[in-house]
PDB file of C-alpha atoms and ligand atoms in Angstrom:
ATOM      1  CA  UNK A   1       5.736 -28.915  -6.369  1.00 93.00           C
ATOM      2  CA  UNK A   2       5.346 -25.087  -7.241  1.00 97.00           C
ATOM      3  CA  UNK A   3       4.208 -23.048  -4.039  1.00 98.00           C
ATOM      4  CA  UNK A   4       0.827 -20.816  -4.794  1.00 98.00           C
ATOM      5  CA  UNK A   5       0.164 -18.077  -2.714  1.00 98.00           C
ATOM      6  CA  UNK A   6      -3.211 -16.480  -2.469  1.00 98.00           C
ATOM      7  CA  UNK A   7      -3.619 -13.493  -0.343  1.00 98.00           C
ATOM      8  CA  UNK A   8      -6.678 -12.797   0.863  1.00 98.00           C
ATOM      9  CA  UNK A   9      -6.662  -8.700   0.966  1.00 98.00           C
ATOM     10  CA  UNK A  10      -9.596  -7.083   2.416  1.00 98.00           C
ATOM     11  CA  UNK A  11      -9.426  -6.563   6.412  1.00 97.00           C
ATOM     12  CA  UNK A  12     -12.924  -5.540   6.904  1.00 97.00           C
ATOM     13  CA  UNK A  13     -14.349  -6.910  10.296  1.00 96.00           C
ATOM     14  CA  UNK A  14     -17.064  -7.735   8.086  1.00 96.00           C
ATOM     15  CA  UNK A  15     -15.546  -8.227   4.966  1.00 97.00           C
ATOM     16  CA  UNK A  16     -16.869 -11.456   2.559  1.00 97.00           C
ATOM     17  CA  UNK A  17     -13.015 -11.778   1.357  1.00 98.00           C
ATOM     18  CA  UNK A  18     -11.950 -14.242   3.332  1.00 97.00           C
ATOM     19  CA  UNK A  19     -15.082 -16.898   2.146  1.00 98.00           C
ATOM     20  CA  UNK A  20     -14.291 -15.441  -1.469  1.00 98.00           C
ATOM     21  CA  UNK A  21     -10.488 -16.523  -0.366  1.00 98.00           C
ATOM     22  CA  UNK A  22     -11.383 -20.156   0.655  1.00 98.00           C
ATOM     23  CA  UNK A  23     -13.770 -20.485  -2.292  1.00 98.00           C
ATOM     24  CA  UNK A  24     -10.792 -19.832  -4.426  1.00 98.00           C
ATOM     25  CA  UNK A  25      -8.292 -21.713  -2.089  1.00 98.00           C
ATOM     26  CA  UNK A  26     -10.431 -24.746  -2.381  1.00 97.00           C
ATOM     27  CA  UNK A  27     -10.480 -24.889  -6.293  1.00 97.00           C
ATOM     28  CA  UNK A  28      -6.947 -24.281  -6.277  1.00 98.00           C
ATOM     29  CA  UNK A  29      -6.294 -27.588  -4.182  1.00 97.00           C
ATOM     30  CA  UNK A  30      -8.635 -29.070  -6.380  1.00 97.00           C
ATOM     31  CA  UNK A  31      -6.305 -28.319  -9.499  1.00 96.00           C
ATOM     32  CA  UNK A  32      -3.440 -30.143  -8.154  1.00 95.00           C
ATOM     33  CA  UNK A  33      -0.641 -28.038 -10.377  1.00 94.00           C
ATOM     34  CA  UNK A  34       0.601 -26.869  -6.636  1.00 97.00           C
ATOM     35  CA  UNK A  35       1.009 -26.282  -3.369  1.00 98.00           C
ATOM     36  CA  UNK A  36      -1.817 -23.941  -2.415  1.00 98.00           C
ATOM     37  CA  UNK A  37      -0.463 -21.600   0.945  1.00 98.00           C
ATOM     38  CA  UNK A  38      -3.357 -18.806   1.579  1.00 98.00           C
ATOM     39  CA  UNK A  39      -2.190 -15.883   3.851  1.00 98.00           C
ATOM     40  CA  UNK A  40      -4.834 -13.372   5.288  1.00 97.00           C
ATOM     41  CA  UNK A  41      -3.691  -9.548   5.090  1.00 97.00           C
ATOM     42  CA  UNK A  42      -6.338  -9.536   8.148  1.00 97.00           C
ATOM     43  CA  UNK A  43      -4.567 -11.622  10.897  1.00 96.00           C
ATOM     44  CA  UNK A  44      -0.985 -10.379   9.385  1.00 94.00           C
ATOM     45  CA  UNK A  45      -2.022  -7.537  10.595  1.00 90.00           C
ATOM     46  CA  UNK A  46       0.883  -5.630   8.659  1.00 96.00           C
ATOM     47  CA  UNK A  47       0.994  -1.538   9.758  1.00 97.00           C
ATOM     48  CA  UNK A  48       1.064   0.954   7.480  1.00 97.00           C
ATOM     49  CA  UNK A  49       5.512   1.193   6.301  1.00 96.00           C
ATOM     50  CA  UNK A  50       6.939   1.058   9.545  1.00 97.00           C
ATOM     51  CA  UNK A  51      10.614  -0.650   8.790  1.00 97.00           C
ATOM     52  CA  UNK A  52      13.469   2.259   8.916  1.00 97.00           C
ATOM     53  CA  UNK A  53      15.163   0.786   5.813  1.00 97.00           C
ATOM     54  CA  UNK A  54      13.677   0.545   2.084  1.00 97.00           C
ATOM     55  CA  UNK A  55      12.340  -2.906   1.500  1.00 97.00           C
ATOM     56  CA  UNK A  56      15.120  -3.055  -1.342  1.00 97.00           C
ATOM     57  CA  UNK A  57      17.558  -2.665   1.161  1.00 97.00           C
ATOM     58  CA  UNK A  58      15.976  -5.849   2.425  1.00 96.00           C
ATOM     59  CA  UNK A  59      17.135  -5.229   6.313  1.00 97.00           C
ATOM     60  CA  UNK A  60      13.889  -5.840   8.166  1.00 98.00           C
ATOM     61  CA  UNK A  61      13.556  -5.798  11.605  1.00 97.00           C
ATOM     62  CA  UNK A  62       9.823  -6.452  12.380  1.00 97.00           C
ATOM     63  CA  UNK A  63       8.636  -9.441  12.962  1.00 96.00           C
ATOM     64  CA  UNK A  64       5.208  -8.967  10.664  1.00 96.00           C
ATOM     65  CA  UNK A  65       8.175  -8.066   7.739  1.00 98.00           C
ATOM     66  CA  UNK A  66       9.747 -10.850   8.555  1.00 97.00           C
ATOM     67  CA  UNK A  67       7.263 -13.668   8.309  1.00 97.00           C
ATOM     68  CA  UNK A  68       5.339 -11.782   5.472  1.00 98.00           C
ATOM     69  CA  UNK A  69       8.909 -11.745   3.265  1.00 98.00           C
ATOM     70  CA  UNK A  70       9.154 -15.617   3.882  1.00 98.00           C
ATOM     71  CA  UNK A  71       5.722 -15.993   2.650  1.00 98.00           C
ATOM     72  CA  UNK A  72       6.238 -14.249  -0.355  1.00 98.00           C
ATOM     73  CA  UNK A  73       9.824 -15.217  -1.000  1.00 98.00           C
ATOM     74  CA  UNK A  74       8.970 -19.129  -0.742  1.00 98.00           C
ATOM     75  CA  UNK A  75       6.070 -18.344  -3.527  1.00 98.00           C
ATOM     76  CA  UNK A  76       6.545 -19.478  -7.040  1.00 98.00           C
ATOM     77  CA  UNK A  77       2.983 -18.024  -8.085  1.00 98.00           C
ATOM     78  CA  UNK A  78       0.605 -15.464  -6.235  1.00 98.00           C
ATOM     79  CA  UNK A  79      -3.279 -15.210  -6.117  1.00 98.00           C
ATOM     80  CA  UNK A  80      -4.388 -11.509  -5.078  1.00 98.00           C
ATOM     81  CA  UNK A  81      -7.877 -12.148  -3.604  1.00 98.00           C
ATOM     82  CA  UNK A  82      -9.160  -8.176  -3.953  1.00 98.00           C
ATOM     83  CA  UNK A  83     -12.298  -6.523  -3.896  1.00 98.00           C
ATOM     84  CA  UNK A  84     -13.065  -3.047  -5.186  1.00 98.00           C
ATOM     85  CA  UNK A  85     -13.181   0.346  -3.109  1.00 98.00           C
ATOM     86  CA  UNK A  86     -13.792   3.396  -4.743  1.00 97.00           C
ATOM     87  CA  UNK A  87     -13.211   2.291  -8.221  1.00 97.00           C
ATOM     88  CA  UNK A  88      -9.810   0.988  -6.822  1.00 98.00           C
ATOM     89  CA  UNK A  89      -7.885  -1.321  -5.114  1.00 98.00           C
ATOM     90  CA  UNK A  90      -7.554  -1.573  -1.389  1.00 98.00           C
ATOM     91  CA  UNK A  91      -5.098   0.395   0.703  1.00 98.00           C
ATOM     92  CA  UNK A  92      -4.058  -3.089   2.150  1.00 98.00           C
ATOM     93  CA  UNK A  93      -3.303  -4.624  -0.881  1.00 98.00           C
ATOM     94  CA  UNK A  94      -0.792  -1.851  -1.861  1.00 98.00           C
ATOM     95  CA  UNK A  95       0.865  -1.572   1.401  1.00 98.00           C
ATOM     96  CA  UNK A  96       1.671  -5.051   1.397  1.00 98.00           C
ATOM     97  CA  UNK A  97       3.136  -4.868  -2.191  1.00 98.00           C
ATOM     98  CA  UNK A  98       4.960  -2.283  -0.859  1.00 98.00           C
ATOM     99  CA  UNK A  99       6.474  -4.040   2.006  1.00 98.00           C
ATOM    100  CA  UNK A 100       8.232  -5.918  -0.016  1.00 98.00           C
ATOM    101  CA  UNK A 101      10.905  -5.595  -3.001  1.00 98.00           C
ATOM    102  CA  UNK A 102      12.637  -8.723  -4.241  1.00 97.00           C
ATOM    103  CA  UNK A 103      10.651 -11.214  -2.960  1.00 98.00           C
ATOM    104  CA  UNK A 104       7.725 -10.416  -5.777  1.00 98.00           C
ATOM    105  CA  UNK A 105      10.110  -9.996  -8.335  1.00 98.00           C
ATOM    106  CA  UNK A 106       9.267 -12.775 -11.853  1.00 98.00           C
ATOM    107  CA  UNK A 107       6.645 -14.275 -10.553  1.00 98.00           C
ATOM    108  CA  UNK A 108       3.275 -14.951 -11.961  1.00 98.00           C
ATOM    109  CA  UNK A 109       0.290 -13.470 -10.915  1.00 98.00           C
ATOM    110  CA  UNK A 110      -3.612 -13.544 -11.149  1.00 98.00           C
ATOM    111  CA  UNK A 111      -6.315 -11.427 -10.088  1.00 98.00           C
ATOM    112  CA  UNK A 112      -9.601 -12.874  -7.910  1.00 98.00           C
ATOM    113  CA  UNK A 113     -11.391  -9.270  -8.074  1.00 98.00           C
ATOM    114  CA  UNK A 114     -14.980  -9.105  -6.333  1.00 98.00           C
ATOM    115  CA  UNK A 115     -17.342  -6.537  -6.579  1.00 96.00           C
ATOM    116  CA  UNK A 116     -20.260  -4.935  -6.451  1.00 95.00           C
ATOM    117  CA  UNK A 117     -21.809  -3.815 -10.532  1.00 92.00           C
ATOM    118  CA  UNK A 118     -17.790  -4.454 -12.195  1.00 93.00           C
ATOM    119  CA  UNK A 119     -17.126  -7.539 -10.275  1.00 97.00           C
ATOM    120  CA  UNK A 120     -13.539  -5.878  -9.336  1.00 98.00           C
ATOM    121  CA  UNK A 121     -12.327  -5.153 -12.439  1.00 97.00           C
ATOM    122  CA  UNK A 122     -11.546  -1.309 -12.008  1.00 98.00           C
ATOM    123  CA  UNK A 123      -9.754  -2.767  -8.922  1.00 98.00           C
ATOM    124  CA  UNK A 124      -7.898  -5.345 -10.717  1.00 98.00           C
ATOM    125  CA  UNK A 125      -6.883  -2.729 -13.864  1.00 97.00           C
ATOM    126  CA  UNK A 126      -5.680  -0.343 -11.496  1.00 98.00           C
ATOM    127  CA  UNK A 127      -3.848  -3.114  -9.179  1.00 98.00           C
ATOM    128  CA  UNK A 128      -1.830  -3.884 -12.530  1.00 98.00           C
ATOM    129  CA  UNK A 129       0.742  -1.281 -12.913  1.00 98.00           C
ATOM    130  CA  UNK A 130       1.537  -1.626  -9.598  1.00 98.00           C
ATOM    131  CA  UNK A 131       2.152  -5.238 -10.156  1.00 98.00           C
ATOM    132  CA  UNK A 132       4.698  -4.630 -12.908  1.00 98.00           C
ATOM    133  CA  UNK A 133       6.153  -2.241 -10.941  1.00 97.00           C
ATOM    134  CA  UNK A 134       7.300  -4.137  -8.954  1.00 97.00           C
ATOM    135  CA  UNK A 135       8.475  -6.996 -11.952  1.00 98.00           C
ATOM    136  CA  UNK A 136       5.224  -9.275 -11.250  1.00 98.00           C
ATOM    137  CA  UNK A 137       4.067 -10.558 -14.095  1.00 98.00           C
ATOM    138  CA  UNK A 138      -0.465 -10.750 -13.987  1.00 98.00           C
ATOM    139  CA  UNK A 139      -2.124 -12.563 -16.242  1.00 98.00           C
ATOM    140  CA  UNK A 140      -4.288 -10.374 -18.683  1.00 94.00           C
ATOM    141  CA  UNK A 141      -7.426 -12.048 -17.720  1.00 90.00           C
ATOM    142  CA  UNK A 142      -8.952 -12.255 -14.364  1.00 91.00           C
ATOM    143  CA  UNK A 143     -11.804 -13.814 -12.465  1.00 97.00           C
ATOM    144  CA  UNK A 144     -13.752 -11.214 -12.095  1.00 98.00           C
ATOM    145  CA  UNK A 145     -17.212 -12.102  -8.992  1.00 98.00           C
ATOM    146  CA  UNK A 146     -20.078  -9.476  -9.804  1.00 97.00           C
ATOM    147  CA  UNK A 147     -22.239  -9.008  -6.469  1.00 97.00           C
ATOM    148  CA  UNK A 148     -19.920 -11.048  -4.999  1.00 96.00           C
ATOM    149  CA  UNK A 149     -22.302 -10.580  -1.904  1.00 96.00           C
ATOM    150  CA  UNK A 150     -25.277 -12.154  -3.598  1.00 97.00           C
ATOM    151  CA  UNK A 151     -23.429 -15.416  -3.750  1.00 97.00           C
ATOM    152  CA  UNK A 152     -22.594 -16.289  -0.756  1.00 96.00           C
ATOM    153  CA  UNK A 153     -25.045 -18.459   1.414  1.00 96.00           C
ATOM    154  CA  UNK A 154     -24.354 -20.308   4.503  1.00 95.00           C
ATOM    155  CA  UNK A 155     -20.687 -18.850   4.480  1.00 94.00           C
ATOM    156  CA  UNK A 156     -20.021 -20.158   0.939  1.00 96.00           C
ATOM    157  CA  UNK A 157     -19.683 -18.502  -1.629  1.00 97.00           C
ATOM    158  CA  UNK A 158     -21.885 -20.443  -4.490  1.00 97.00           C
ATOM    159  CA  UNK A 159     -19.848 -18.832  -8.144  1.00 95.00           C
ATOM    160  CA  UNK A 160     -21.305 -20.057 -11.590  1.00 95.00           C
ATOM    161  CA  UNK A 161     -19.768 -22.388 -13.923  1.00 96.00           C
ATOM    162  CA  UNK A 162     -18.378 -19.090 -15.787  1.00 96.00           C
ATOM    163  CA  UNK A 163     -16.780 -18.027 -12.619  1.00 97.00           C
ATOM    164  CA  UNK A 164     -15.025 -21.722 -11.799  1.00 97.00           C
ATOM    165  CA  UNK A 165     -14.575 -22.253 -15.577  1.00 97.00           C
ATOM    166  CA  UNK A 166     -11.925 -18.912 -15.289  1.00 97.00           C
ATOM    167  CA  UNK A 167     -10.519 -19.716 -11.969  1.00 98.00           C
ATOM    168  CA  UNK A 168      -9.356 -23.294 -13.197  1.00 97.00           C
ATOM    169  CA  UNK A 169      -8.052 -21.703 -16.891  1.00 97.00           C
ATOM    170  CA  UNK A 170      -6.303 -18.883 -14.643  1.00 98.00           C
ATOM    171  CA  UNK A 171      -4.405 -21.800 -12.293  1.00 98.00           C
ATOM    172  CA  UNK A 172      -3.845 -23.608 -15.516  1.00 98.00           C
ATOM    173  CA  UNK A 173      -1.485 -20.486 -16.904  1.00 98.00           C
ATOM    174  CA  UNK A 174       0.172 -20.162 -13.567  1.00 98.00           C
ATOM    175  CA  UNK A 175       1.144 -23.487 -13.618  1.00 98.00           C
ATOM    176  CA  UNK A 176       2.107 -23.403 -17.086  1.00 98.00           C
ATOM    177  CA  UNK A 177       4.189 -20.122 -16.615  1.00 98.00           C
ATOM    178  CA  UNK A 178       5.353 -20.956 -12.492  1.00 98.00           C
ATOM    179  CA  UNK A 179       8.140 -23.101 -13.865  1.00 97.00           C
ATOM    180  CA  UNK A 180       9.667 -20.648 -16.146  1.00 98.00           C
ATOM    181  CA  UNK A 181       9.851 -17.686 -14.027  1.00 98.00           C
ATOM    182  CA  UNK A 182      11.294 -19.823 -11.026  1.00 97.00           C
ATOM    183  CA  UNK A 183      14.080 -20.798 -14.090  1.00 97.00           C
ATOM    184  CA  UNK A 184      14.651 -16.745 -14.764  1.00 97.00           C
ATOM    185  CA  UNK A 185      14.685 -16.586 -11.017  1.00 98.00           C
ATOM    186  CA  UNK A 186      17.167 -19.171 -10.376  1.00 96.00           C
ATOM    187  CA  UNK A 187      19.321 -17.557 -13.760  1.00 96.00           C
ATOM    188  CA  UNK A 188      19.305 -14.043 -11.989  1.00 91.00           C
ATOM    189  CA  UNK A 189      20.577 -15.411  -9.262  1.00 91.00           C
ATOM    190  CA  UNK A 190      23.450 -17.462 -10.252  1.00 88.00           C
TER     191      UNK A 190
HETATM  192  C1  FMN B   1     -14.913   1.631   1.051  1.00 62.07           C
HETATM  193  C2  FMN B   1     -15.697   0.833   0.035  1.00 62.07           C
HETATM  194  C3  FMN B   1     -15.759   1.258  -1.273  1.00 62.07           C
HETATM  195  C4  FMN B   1     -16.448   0.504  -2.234  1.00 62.07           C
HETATM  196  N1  FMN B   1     -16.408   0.883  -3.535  1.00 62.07           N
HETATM  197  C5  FMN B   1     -16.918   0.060  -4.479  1.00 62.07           C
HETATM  198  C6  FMN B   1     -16.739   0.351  -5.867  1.00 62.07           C
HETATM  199  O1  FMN B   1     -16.151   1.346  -6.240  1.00 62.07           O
HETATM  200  N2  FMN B   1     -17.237  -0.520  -6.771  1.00 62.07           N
HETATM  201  C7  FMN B   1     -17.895  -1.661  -6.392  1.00 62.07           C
HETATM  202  O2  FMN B   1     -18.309  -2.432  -7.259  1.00 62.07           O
HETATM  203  N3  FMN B   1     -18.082  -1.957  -5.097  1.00 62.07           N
HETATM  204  C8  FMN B   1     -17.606  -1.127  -4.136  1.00 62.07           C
HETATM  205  N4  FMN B   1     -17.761  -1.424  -2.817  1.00 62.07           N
HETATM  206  C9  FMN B   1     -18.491  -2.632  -2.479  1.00 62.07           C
HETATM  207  C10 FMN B   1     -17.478  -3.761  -2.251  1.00 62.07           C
HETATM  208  O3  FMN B   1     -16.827  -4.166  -3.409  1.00 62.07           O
HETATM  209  C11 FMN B   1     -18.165  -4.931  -1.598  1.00 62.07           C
HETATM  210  O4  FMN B   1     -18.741  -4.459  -0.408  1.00 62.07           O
HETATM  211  C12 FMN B   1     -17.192  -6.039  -1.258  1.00 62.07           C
HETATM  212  O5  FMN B   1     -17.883  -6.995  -0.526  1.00 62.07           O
HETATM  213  C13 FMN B   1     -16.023  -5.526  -0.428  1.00 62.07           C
HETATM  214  O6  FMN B   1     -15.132  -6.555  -0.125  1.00 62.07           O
HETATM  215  P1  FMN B   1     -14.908  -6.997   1.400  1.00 62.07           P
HETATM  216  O7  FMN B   1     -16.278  -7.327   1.962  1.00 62.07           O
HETATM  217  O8  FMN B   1     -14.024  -8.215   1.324  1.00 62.07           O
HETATM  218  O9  FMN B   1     -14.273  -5.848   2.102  1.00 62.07           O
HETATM  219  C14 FMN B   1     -17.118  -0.681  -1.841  1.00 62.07           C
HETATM  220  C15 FMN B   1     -17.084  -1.083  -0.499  1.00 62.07           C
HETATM  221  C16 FMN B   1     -16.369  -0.346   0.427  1.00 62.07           C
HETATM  222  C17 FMN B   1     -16.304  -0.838   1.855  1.00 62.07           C
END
C-alpha cells in the first residue's frame, strides 16, 4: 500500500497544529487508499541548515537529517499540515523542505492550511512555488480551516461537512495520482 506522509508543521508550544494534524490523520486512516505515517516538525526538532554538504549532495551526517530523509524518502504522497504567519508560510515548513533534495522529488502533494480570516490560503499559495521547486507536485485545491481555533473543543478539532467533504476528495487525488509518480520515480531511476 502507498505510504502518506502528513507533516504536522507548526512548533508552537501552544500551537493547535498538532490536533488539526490528528484531525486530518484520522480521516486519512479512515480513507483506506494508504498507509497514513504523520511526523511532527515539533519533536523532530530539525535546526535551522546545519549539514556541511548541500542536501543534493545527499551526504548527511546528523542524525535529525538522517531519520527525517527516511521519512520522506519512504513517502509515496505528502500532507503539509500548515497554518498561516504573516500572510505566509512557516519558517519550519521551509527549512524542512529545504533539508532535503531528492527525497521530495515526483511526489504528490496537498495542502491542510489553517488560519485565522483566509483559513491558510495565503500560506498555502505562497508554500506552492516552493513545492515545485523542489519537483513536488500540489494539488491545485486545498483544505483550507478558517478560525481554525474556533473549532476545536475538548482537544478536537470539530471541521464541517465542507471541510471533511475536501479532505476526503483531496486523499482521493493522491491516491489516484500516488501510483503514477512512484512509476516516474521508479523510471528515473532505472
Ligand atoms: C506569528 C504569527 C503570525 C500570524 N499571522 C497570521 C496571518 O497572517 N493570517 C492569519 O489568518 N492568521 C495568522 N496568525 C494566526 C494563526 O494562523 C493561528 O494562530 C494558528 O492557530 C497558528 O497555527 P499554530 O497554532 O499551529 O501555530 C498568525 C499567528 C502567528 C503566531
Amino acid at each position: 500500500m502507498d505510504v502518506l506522509q502528513v507533516v504536522v508543521t507548526s512548533t508552537r508550544p501552544t500551537r493547535i497544529g498538532g490536533v488539526v494534524g490528528s484531525w486530518f490523520t484520522r480521516l486519512a486512516q479512515g480513507h483506506g487508499g494508504f498507509e497514513v505515517r504523520t511526523t511532527d516538525l515539533a519533536e523532530l526538532e530539525l535546526p535551522l541548515l546545519d549539514e556541511e554538504a548541500e542536501p543534493n549532495e545527499r551526504r548527511y551526517t546528523k542524525p535529525h537529517t538522517l531519520a527525517w530523509s527516511e521519512t520522506i524518502e519512504a513517502a509515496d504522497a505528502v500532507v503539509f499540515v500548515l497554518p498561516e504567519y504573516n500572510f505566509s508560510f512557516p519558517a519550519s515548513a521551509k527549512n524542512a523542505v529545504d533539508c532535503l533534495y531528492d527525497e521530495w522529488h515526483y511526489k504528490p502533494v496537498g495542502l491542510v492550511s489553517y488560519g485565522n480570516t483566509s483559513g491558510g490560503l495565503r500560506s498555502a499559495q505562497a508554500f506552492k512555488p516552493v513545492l515545485s521547486t523542489m519537483k513536488m507536485f500540489p494539488l491545485p485545491g486545498q483544505v483550507a480551516l478558517q478560525f481554525a481555533g474556533q473549532l476545536i473543543k475538548d482537544a478536537e478539532l470539530h471541521a464541517s461537512e465542507n471541510h471533511e467533504a475536501a479532505a476526503k476528495g483531496m486523499l482521493d487525488e493522491l491516491a489516484f495520482l500516488s501510483p503514477h509518480f512512484r512509476a516516474i520515480r521508479e523510471a528515473r531511476a532505472s
